[in-house]
JSON list of C-alpha atoms in Angstrom, two decimals:
[
{"chain": "S", "resi": 1, "resn": "MET", "atom": "CA", "xyz": [-19.28, 12.03, 47.79]},
{"chain": "S", "resi": 2, "resn": "LEU", "atom": "CA", "xyz": [-22.31, 12.12, 44.82]},
{"chain": "S", "resi": 3, "resn": "SER", "atom": "CA", "xyz": [-23.01, 8.42, 45.78]},
{"chain": "S", "resi": 4, "resn": "ASN", "atom": "CA", "xyz": [-23.40, 9.38, 49.23]},
{"chain": "S", "resi": 5, "resn": "ARG", "atom": "CA", "xyz": [-25.32, 12.46, 48.45]},
{"chain": "S", "resi": 6, "resn": "GLU", "atom": "CA", "xyz": [-27.60, 10.43, 46.22]},
{"chain": "S", "resi": 7, "resn": "SER", "atom": "CA", "xyz": [-27.96, 7.58, 48.84]},
{"chain": "S", "resi": 8, "resn": "ALA", "atom": "CA", "xyz": [-29.05, 10.53, 51.53]},
{"chain": "S", "resi": 9, "resn": "ARG", "atom": "CA", "xyz": [-31.61, 11.64, 48.85]},
{"chain": "S", "resi": 10, "resn": "ARG", "atom": "CA", "xyz": [-33.15, 8.42, 48.41]},
{"chain": "S", "resi": 11, "resn": "SER", "atom": "CA", "xyz": [-33.14, 7.70, 52.19]},
{"chain": "S", "resi": 12, "resn": "ARG", "atom": "CA", "xyz": [-35.25, 10.92, 52.99]},
{"chain": "S", "resi": 13, "resn": "MET", "atom": "CA", "xyz": [-37.71, 10.20, 50.15]},
{"chain": "S", "resi": 14, "resn": "ARG", "atom": "CA", "xyz": [-38.66, 6.80, 51.66]},
{"chain": "S", "resi": 15, "resn": "LYS", "atom": "CA", "xyz": [-38.57, 8.27, 55.03]},
{"chain": "S", "resi": 16, "resn": "GLN", "atom": "CA", "xyz": [-40.92, 11.42, 53.83]},
{"chain": "S", "resi": 17, "resn": "LYS", "atom": "CA", "xyz": [-42.92, 8.55, 51.46]},
{"chain": "S", "resi": 18, "resn": "HIS", "atom": "CA", "xyz": [-43.08, 6.36, 54.96]},
{"chain": "S", "resi": 19, "resn": "LEU", "atom": "CA", "xyz": [-44.22, 9.21, 56.34]},
{"chain": "S", "resi": 20, "resn": "GLU", "atom": "CA", "xyz": [-46.69, 10.15, 54.04]},
{"chain": "S", "resi": 21, "resn": "ASN", "atom": "CA", "xyz": [-48.18, 6.66, 54.25]},
{"chain": "S", "resi": 22, "resn": "LEU", "atom": "CA", "xyz": [-48.59, 6.76, 58.12]},
{"chain": "S", "resi": 23, "resn": "ARG", "atom": "CA", "xyz": [-50.55, 9.53, 57.81]},
{"chain": "S", "resi": 24, "resn": "ASN", "atom": "CA", "xyz": [-52.95, 8.21, 55.31]},
{"chain": "S", "resi": 25, "resn": "GLN", "atom": "CA", "xyz": [-53.20, 5.26, 57.39]},
{"chain": "S", "resi": 26, "resn": "VAL", "atom": "CA", "xyz": [-54.23, 7.68, 60.45]},
{"chain": "S", "resi": 27, "resn": "ASN", "atom": "CA", "xyz": [-56.74, 9.05, 58.59]},
{"chain": "S", "resi": 28, "resn": "ARG", "atom": "CA", "xyz": [-58.31, 6.02, 57.53]},
{"chain": "S", "resi": 29, "resn": "LEU", "atom": "CA", "xyz": [-58.25, 4.85, 60.86]},
{"chain": "S", "resi": 30, "resn": "ARG", "atom": "CA", "xyz": [-59.82, 7.95, 61.99]},
{"chain": "S", "resi": 31, "resn": "ILE", "atom": "CA", "xyz": [-62.43, 7.36, 59.44]},
{"chain": "S", "resi": 32, "resn": "GLU", "atom": "CA", "xyz": [-63.11, 3.79, 60.19]},
{"chain": "S", "resi": 33, "resn": "ASN", "atom": "CA", "xyz": [-63.35, 4.90, 63.83]},
{"chain": "S", "resi": 34, "resn": "ARG", "atom": "CA", "xyz": [-65.57, 7.35, 63.73]},
{"chain": "S", "resi": 35, "resn": "GLU", "atom": "CA", "xyz": [-67.86, 5.00, 61.54]},
{"chain": "S", "resi": 36, "resn": "LEU", "atom": "CA", "xyz": [-67.49, 2.24, 64.29]},
{"chain": "S", "resi": 37, "resn": "ASN", "atom": "CA", "xyz": [-68.50, 4.72, 66.62]},
{"chain": "S", "resi": 38, "resn": "ASN", "atom": "CA", "xyz": [-71.77, 5.82, 64.56]},
{"chain": "S", "resi": 39, "resn": "ARG", "atom": "CA", "xyz": [-72.66, 1.88, 64.29]},
{"chain": "S", "resi": 40, "resn": "LEU", "atom": "CA", "xyz": [-71.98, 1.27, 67.86]},
{"chain": "S", "resi": 41, "resn": "LYS", "atom": "CA", "xyz": [-74.14, 4.44, 68.86]},
{"chain": "S", "resi": 42, "resn": "PHE", "atom": "CA", "xyz": [-76.83, 2.83, 66.69]},
{"chain": "S", "resi": 43, "resn": "LEU", "atom": "CA", "xyz": [-76.53, -0.78, 67.79]},
{"chain": "S", "resi": 44, "resn": "LEU", "atom": "CA", "xyz": [-76.81, 0.34, 71.63]},
{"chain": "S", "resi": 45, "resn": "TYR", "atom": "CA", "xyz": [-79.90, 2.49, 70.52]},
{"chain": "S", "resi": 46, "resn": "HIS", "atom": "CA", "xyz": [-81.55, -0.34, 69.02]},
{"chain": "S", "resi": 47, "resn": "CYS", "atom": "CA", "xyz": [-80.65, -2.38, 72.05]},
{"chain": "S", "resi": 48, "resn": "HIS", "atom": "CA", "xyz": [-82.18, -0.07, 74.23]},
{"chain": "S", "resi": 49, "resn": "CYS", "atom": "CA", "xyz": [-85.31, 0.16, 72.07]},
{"chain": "S", "resi": 50, "resn": "VAL", "atom": "CA", "xyz": [-85.50, -3.80, 72.03]},
{"chain": "S", "resi": 51, "resn": "LYS", "atom": "CA", "xyz": [-85.24, -3.95, 75.51]},
{"chain": "S", "resi": 52, "resn": "THR", "atom": "CA", "xyz": [-88.02, -1.90, 76.30]},
{"chain": "S", "resi": 53, "resn": "ASP", "atom": "CA", "xyz": [-90.45, -3.60, 74.08]},
{"chain": "S", "resi": 54, "resn": "ASN", "atom": "CA", "xyz": [-89.48, -6.71, 75.80]},
{"chain": "S", "resi": 55, "resn": "ASP", "atom": "CA", "xyz": [-90.44, -5.19, 79.11]},
{"chain": "S", "resi": 56, "resn": "ARG", "atom": "CA", "xyz": [-93.54, -3.90, 77.68]},
{"chain": "S", "resi": 57, "resn": "LEU", "atom": "CA", "xyz": [-94.43, -7.23, 75.80]},
{"chain": "S", "resi": 58, "resn": "ARG", "atom": "CA", "xyz": [-93.41, -9.35, 79.35]},
{"chain": "S", "resi": 59, "resn": "SER", "atom": "CA", "xyz": [-95.90, -6.92, 81.29]},
{"chain": "S", "resi": 60, "resn": "GLU", "atom": "CA", "xyz": [-98.44, -6.98, 78.79]},
{"chain": "S", "resi": 61, "resn": "TYR", "atom": "CA", "xyz": [-98.38, -11.07, 78.93]},
{"chain": "S", "resi": 62, "resn": "SER", "atom": "CA", "xyz": [-98.44, -11.12, 82.49]},
{"chain": "S", "resi": 63, "resn": "ILE", "atom": "CA", "xyz": [-101.86, -8.90, 82.60]},
{"chain": "S", "resi": 64, "resn": "LEU", "atom": "CA", "xyz": [-103.35, -11.23, 79.68]},
{"chain": "S", "resi": 65, "resn": "ARG", "atom": "CA", "xyz": [-102.48, -14.26, 81.53]},
{"chain": "S", "resi": 66, "resn": "GLN", "atom": "CA", "xyz": [-104.04, -13.04, 84.61]},
{"chain": "S", "resi": 67, "resn": "LYS", "atom": "CA", "xyz": [-106.85, -11.96, 82.47]},
{"chain": "S", "resi": 68, "resn": "LEU", "atom": "CA", "xyz": [-107.16, -15.54, 80.94]},
{"chain": "S", "resi": 69, "resn": "SER", "atom": "CA", "xyz": [-106.72, -17.11, 84.49]},
{"chain": "S", "resi": 70, "resn": "ASP", "atom": "CA", "xyz": [-109.96, -14.64, 85.66]},
{"chain": "S", "resi": 71, "resn": "ILE", "atom": "CA", "xyz": [-112.27, -15.41, 82.80]},
{"chain": "S", "resi": 72, "resn": "ARG", "atom": "CA", "xyz": [-111.35, -19.33, 83.36]},
{"chain": "S", "resi": 73, "resn": "GLN", "atom": "CA", "xyz": [-112.25, -19.08, 86.95]},
{"chain": "S", "resi": 74, "resn": "ILE", "atom": "CA", "xyz": [-115.60, -17.26, 85.88]},
{"chain": "S", "resi": 75, "resn": "LEU", "atom": "CA", "xyz": [-116.55, -19.75, 83.38]},
{"chain": "S", "resi": 76, "resn": "LEU", "atom": "CA", "xyz": [-115.82, -22.65, 86.12]},
{"chain": "S", "resi": 77, "resn": "PHE", "atom": "CA", "xyz": [-117.80, -20.97, 88.62]},
{"chain": "S", "resi": 78, "resn": "LYS", "atom": "CA", "xyz": [-120.75, -20.21, 86.29]},
{"chain": "S", "resi": 79, "resn": "GLN", "atom": "CA", "xyz": [-120.59, -24.02, 85.06]},
{"chain": "S", "resi": 80, "resn": "LEU", "atom": "CA", "xyz": [-121.00, -24.88, 88.37]},
{"chain": "S", "resi": 81, "resn": "GLN", "atom": "CA", "xyz": [-123.60, -22.80, 89.69]},
{"chain": "S", "resi": 82, "resn": "GLN", "atom": "CA", "xyz": [-125.85, -24.59, 86.57]},
{"chain": "S", "resi": 83, "resn": "TYR", "atom": "CA", "xyz": [-125.14, -27.76, 87.81]},
{"chain": "S", "resi": 84, "resn": "SER", "atom": "CA", "xyz": [-125.68, -27.03, 91.31]},
{"chain": "S", "resi": 85, "resn": "SER", "atom": "CA", "xyz": [-129.09, -25.43, 90.59]},
{"chain": "S", "resi": 86, "resn": "ALA", "atom": "CA", "xyz": [-130.01, -28.45, 88.42]},
{"chain": "S", "resi": 87, "resn": "TRP", "atom": "CA", "xyz": [-128.84, -30.97, 91.34]},
{"chain": "S", "resi": 88, "resn": "PRO", "atom": "CA", "xyz": [-128.96, -28.98, 94.38]},
{"chain": "S", "resi": 89, "resn": "CYS", "atom": "CA", "xyz": [-127.14, -32.06, 96.27]},
{"chain": "S", "resi": 90, "resn": "TYR", "atom": "CA", "xyz": [-124.41, -32.74, 93.79]},
{"chain": "S", "resi": 91, "resn": "ASN", "atom": "CA", "xyz": [-120.90, -32.48, 94.98]},
{"chain": "S", "resi": 92, "resn": "VAL", "atom": "CA", "xyz": [-119.14, -29.73, 93.54]},
{"chain": "S", "resi": 93, "resn": "ALA", "atom": "CA", "xyz": [-115.58, -31.30, 93.93]},
{"chain": "S", "resi": 94, "resn": "THR", "atom": "CA", "xyz": [-116.79, -33.95, 91.76]},
{"chain": "S", "resi": 95, "resn": "MET", "atom": "CA", "xyz": [-117.86, -31.47, 88.86]},
{"chain": "S", "resi": 96, "resn": "SER", "atom": "CA", "xyz": [-114.76, -29.61, 88.81]},
{"chain": "S", "resi": 97, "resn": "ASP", "atom": "CA", "xyz": [-113.03, -32.97, 87.80]},
{"chain": "S", "resi": 98, "resn": "GLN", "atom": "CA", "xyz": [-115.33, -33.51, 84.79]},
{"chain": "S", "resi": 99, "resn": "ILE", "atom": "CA", "xyz": [-114.37, -29.92, 83.57]},
{"chain": "S", "resi": 100, "resn": "PRO", "atom": "CA", "xyz": [-110.62, -30.10, 82.92]},
{"chain": "S", "resi": 101, "resn": "SER", "atom": "CA", "xyz": [-110.57, -28.16, 79.85]},
{"chain": "S", "resi": 102, "resn": "LEU", "atom": "CA", "xyz": [-111.77, -24.84, 82.25]},
{"chain": "S", "resi": 103, "resn": "THR", "atom": "CA", "xyz": [-108.90, -25.66, 84.45]},
{"chain": "S", "resi": 104, "resn": "THR", "atom": "CA", "xyz": [-106.01, -26.05, 82.90]}
]
């Protein structure tokens, strides 16, 4: 009879210890979940900032590329004007072939 009581007591102690371990694990997992959630929010915010910055840079690239193209056309036109005023009969089409650095 005494050994039955002792065995039941040990069983209750094991169950109580197991329950305490499970509660501790739940608390640790809640903390870890909170930390991961905060990290995810930070990464999503950072990702949004990077995407916004990329969009801005793409737009700036497009504008600068167009400006460069415009400047090249102006320079080419000015050079063609110089050559055509010096030699009025000179063919303009052959002139652009001689100045490839301004057309590329």
